[in-house]
Amino acid sequence: MSLDERAGYSQAGRPSGLVGWAVGLYLRWRNADLNAAAVDALVPFPGDRVLEIGFGPGEALRRLSAVREIGKITGIDHSATMLALADQRNQPAVASGAMELHLASIDAAPFAERSFDAILAIDCVQYWPDLIADLAVVRRLLRPGGRALFALRGDEVQADGLSPAKLRQALAAAGFVHITTERAQTRPAPSTLLLARRQV
């Protein structure tokens, strides 16, 4: 990977500064279909406590907040730039207390075990440095029987070598059960959604 490629990969994984702000606006447009497909596939229920990991500019959070009678919505992202964008995008929900946003990465998530009914991670798992360990954190944050939805752009190998098949294997290694894979018709190319559960 060249220096320019590494710089671009870094901004995609942790946007910062003015370039990061532009990346966030681009991601809002690029991932519009993927955000919609992921929220629909998660099937949020009334009262669900939902966590989004790597919320980026906050579009999926906005969609979640429109779900009737949904419970508390929480988000974490390790980019201060994305936190500012998402906060701006979701200010009414944040101001009312219906949504809570944190500057944090998954390996330092500031929550107790079994805090959430559902967890969402869209177009970000490929940047997690220790995939199986970080997925195990996700599992611990779910209540027994809780579900996690992971969305990957495209249906082939990612830039770092992560494929839907490898992610499925990592989910099993991290202790998830009932793992299913679904192809989503998104633009500019189809994407892959993986749904997994914490064992009851």
Coordinates of C-alpha atoms in Angstrom, one line a residue:
M1 CA 0.0 0.0 0.0
S2 CA 1.5 3.4 -1.1
L3 CA 1.8 6.4 1.2
D4 CA -1.2 8.1 -0.5
E5 CA -3.3 4.9 -0.2
R6 CA -2.4 4.7 3.5
A7 CA -3.4 8.3 4.0
G8 CA -6.8 7.7 2.3
Y9 CA -7.4 4.5 4.3
S10 CA -6.6 6.4 7.5
Q11 CA -9.2 9.2 6.7
A12 CA -11.8 6.5 5.8
G13 CA -11.1 4.7 9.1
R14 CA -10.8 7.8 11.4
P15 CA -11.7 11.0 9.6
S16 CA -10.2 14.2 11.0
G17 CA -9.9 17.9 10.3
L18 CA -11.3 19.6 7.2
V19 CA -10.6 16.5 5.0
G20 CA -12.4 14.4 7.6
W21 CA -15.4 16.7 7.4
A22 CA -15.5 16.3 3.6
V23 CA -15.2 12.5 4.1
G24 CA -18.1 12.6 6.4
L25 CA -20.3 14.4 3.9
Y26 CA -19.2 11.9 1.2
L27 CA -20.0 8.9 3.4
R28 CA -23.5 10.3 4.1
W29 CA -24.1 10.2 0.4
R30 CA -22.2 7.0 -0.4
N31 CA -23.7 4.9 2.4
A32 CA -27.3 6.2 2.1
D33 CA -28.6 2.9 0.7
L34 CA -26.5 0.8 3.0
N35 CA -27.7 2.7 6.1
A36 CA -31.3 2.2 5.1
A37 CA -30.8 -1.5 4.3
A38 CA -28.9 -2.1 7.6
V39 CA -31.5 -0.4 9.8
D40 CA -34.3 -2.3 8.0
A41 CA -32.5 -5.6 8.4
L42 CA -31.9 -5.0 12.1
V43 CA -35.7 -4.7 12.6
P44 CA -35.6 -2.5 15.7
F45 CA -38.5 -3.3 18.1
P46 CA -40.3 -0.9 20.4
G47 CA -38.2 -0.4 23.5
D48 CA -35.0 -1.7 22.0
R49 CA -31.8 -0.2 23.4
V50 CA -29.7 0.1 20.3
L51 CA -25.9 0.9 20.0
E52 CA -24.3 2.0 16.7
I53 CA -20.5 1.5 16.5
G54 CA -18.7 3.8 14.1
F55 CA -21.7 6.0 13.4
G56 CA -19.8 8.3 11.0
P57 CA -21.9 11.3 10.0
G58 CA -24.9 9.9 11.9
E59 CA -27.3 9.0 9.1
A60 CA -28.2 5.5 10.5
L61 CA -28.7 7.1 13.9
R62 CA -31.2 9.5 12.3
R63 CA -33.1 6.6 10.7
L64 CA -33.1 4.7 14.0
S65 CA -34.6 7.7 15.8
A66 CA -37.5 7.7 13.4
V67 CA -38.5 4.1 14.5
R68 CA -41.7 4.3 16.5
E69 CA -41.3 3.8 20.3
I70 CA -37.7 2.7 20.0
G71 CA -35.7 2.7 23.2
K72 CA -32.5 4.6 24.0
I73 CA -30.2 5.1 21.0
T74 CA -26.5 5.2 21.8
G75 CA -23.5 5.7 19.4
I76 CA -19.7 5.5 19.6
D77 CA -17.2 6.7 17.1
H78 CA -13.4 7.2 17.6
S79 CA -13.4 10.3 15.3
A80 CA -14.1 13.7 16.9
T81 CA -15.0 15.0 13.5
M82 CA -17.7 12.4 13.0
L83 CA -19.0 12.9 16.5
A84 CA -19.5 16.6 15.7
L85 CA -21.2 15.8 12.4
A86 CA -23.5 13.2 13.9
D87 CA -24.4 15.5 16.9
Q88 CA -25.3 18.2 14.5
R89 CA -27.3 15.8 12.3
N90 CA -29.2 14.4 15.3
Q91 CA -29.4 17.5 17.6
P92 CA -33.2 17.2 18.5
A93 CA -32.8 13.5 19.6
V94 CA -29.5 14.3 21.5
A95 CA -31.1 17.4 23.2
S96 CA -34.1 15.4 24.3
G97 CA -32.0 12.6 25.8
A98 CA -33.3 10.0 23.4
M99 CA -29.9 9.7 21.9
E100 CA -26.4 9.6 23.5
L101 CA -23.2 9.9 21.5
H102 CA -19.7 9.1 22.8
L103 CA -16.1 9.6 21.5
A104 CA -14.8 6.0 22.0
S105 CA -13.6 3.0 20.1
I106 CA -15.1 -0.5 20.4
D107 CA -12.2 -1.8 22.5
A108 CA -12.8 1.0 25.1
A109 CA -16.6 1.1 24.9
P110 CA -17.8 2.7 28.1
F111 CA -20.8 0.3 28.8
A112 CA -21.6 -2.5 31.1
E113 CA -22.1 -6.1 29.9
R114 CA -25.6 -6.8 28.5
S115 CA -26.4 -3.1 28.0
F116 CA -28.1 -3.4 24.6
D117 CA -30.8 -5.3 22.8
A118 CA -29.3 -4.6 19.4
I119 CA -26.0 -3.4 18.0
L120 CA -25.2 -2.0 14.5
A121 CA -21.9 -1.5 12.7
I122 CA -22.0 -0.2 9.2
D123 CA -19.0 -0.1 6.9
C124 CA -16.5 0.1 9.8
V125 CA -15.6 -3.4 11.0
Q126 CA -12.8 -3.7 8.4
Y127 CA -10.9 -1.0 10.4
W128 CA -11.1 -2.8 13.7
P129 CA -7.5 -3.7 14.7
D130 CA -8.2 -6.9 16.6
L131 CA -11.3 -8.3 14.9
I132 CA -12.1 -11.3 17.0
A133 CA -11.4 -9.6 20.3
D134 CA -13.5 -6.5 19.3
L135 CA -16.3 -8.8 18.1
A136 CA -16.2 -10.5 21.5
V137 CA -16.7 -7.0 23.1
V138 CA -19.8 -6.6 20.9
R139 CA -21.1 -9.9 22.1
R140 CA -20.6 -9.0 25.7
L141 CA -22.5 -5.7 25.3
L142 CA -25.6 -7.6 24.0
R143 CA -28.2 -9.1 26.3
P144 CA -28.6 -12.9 25.9
G145 CA -30.5 -13.4 22.7
G146 CA -29.6 -9.9 21.5
R147 CA -28.6 -9.3 17.9
A148 CA -25.8 -7.5 16.0
L149 CA -25.9 -6.4 12.4
F150 CA -22.7 -5.9 10.5
A151 CA -22.8 -4.2 7.0
L152 CA -20.0 -4.5 4.5
R153 CA -19.9 -2.5 1.3
G154 CA -19.8 -4.8 -1.7
D155 CA -19.9 -8.6 -1.5
E156 CA -16.2 -9.3 -2.1
V157 CA -12.9 -8.8 -0.3
Q158 CA -12.4 -5.4 1.4
A159 CA -9.2 -3.3 1.1
D160 CA -7.6 -5.0 4.1
G161 CA -8.5 -8.5 3.0
L162 CA -11.8 -8.9 5.0
S163 CA -14.5 -10.7 3.1
P164 CA -18.1 -11.6 4.2
A165 CA -16.9 -15.2 4.6
K166 CA -14.0 -14.2 6.9
L167 CA -16.3 -12.0 8.9
R168 CA -18.7 -14.8 9.4
Q169 CA -15.8 -17.0 10.6
A170 CA -14.7 -14.3 13.0
L171 CA -18.2 -13.9 14.4
A172 CA -18.3 -17.6 15.1
A173 CA -14.9 -17.5 16.7
A174 CA -16.0 -14.6 18.9
G175 CA -18.9 -16.7 20.2
F176 CA -21.9 -15.5 18.1
V177 CA -24.6 -17.9 17.1
H178 CA -27.4 -18.0 14.4
I179 CA -25.2 -16.1 11.9
T180 CA -27.0 -15.3 8.7
T181 CA -25.8 -13.5 5.6
E182 CA -28.0 -11.4 3.3
R183 CA -27.1 -9.6 0.0
A184 CA -28.5 -6.0 -0.1
Q185 CA -29.1 -4.1 -3.3
T186 CA -27.2 -0.9 -2.7
R187 CA -25.6 1.7 -4.9
P188 CA -23.1 1.8 -6.5
A189 CA -22.7 -2.0 -5.9
P190 CA -24.5 -4.7 -3.8
S191 CA -23.5 -5.0 -0.2
T192 CA -23.5 -7.7 2.4
L193 CA -25.4 -7.8 5.8
L194 CA -24.4 -10.3 8.5
L195 CA -26.8 -10.7 11.4
A196 CA -25.6 -12.6 14.5
R197 CA -26.9 -13.3 18.0
R198 CA -25.6 -13.7 21.5
Q199 CA -26.5 -17.1 22.8
V200 CA -29.4 -17.1 25.3

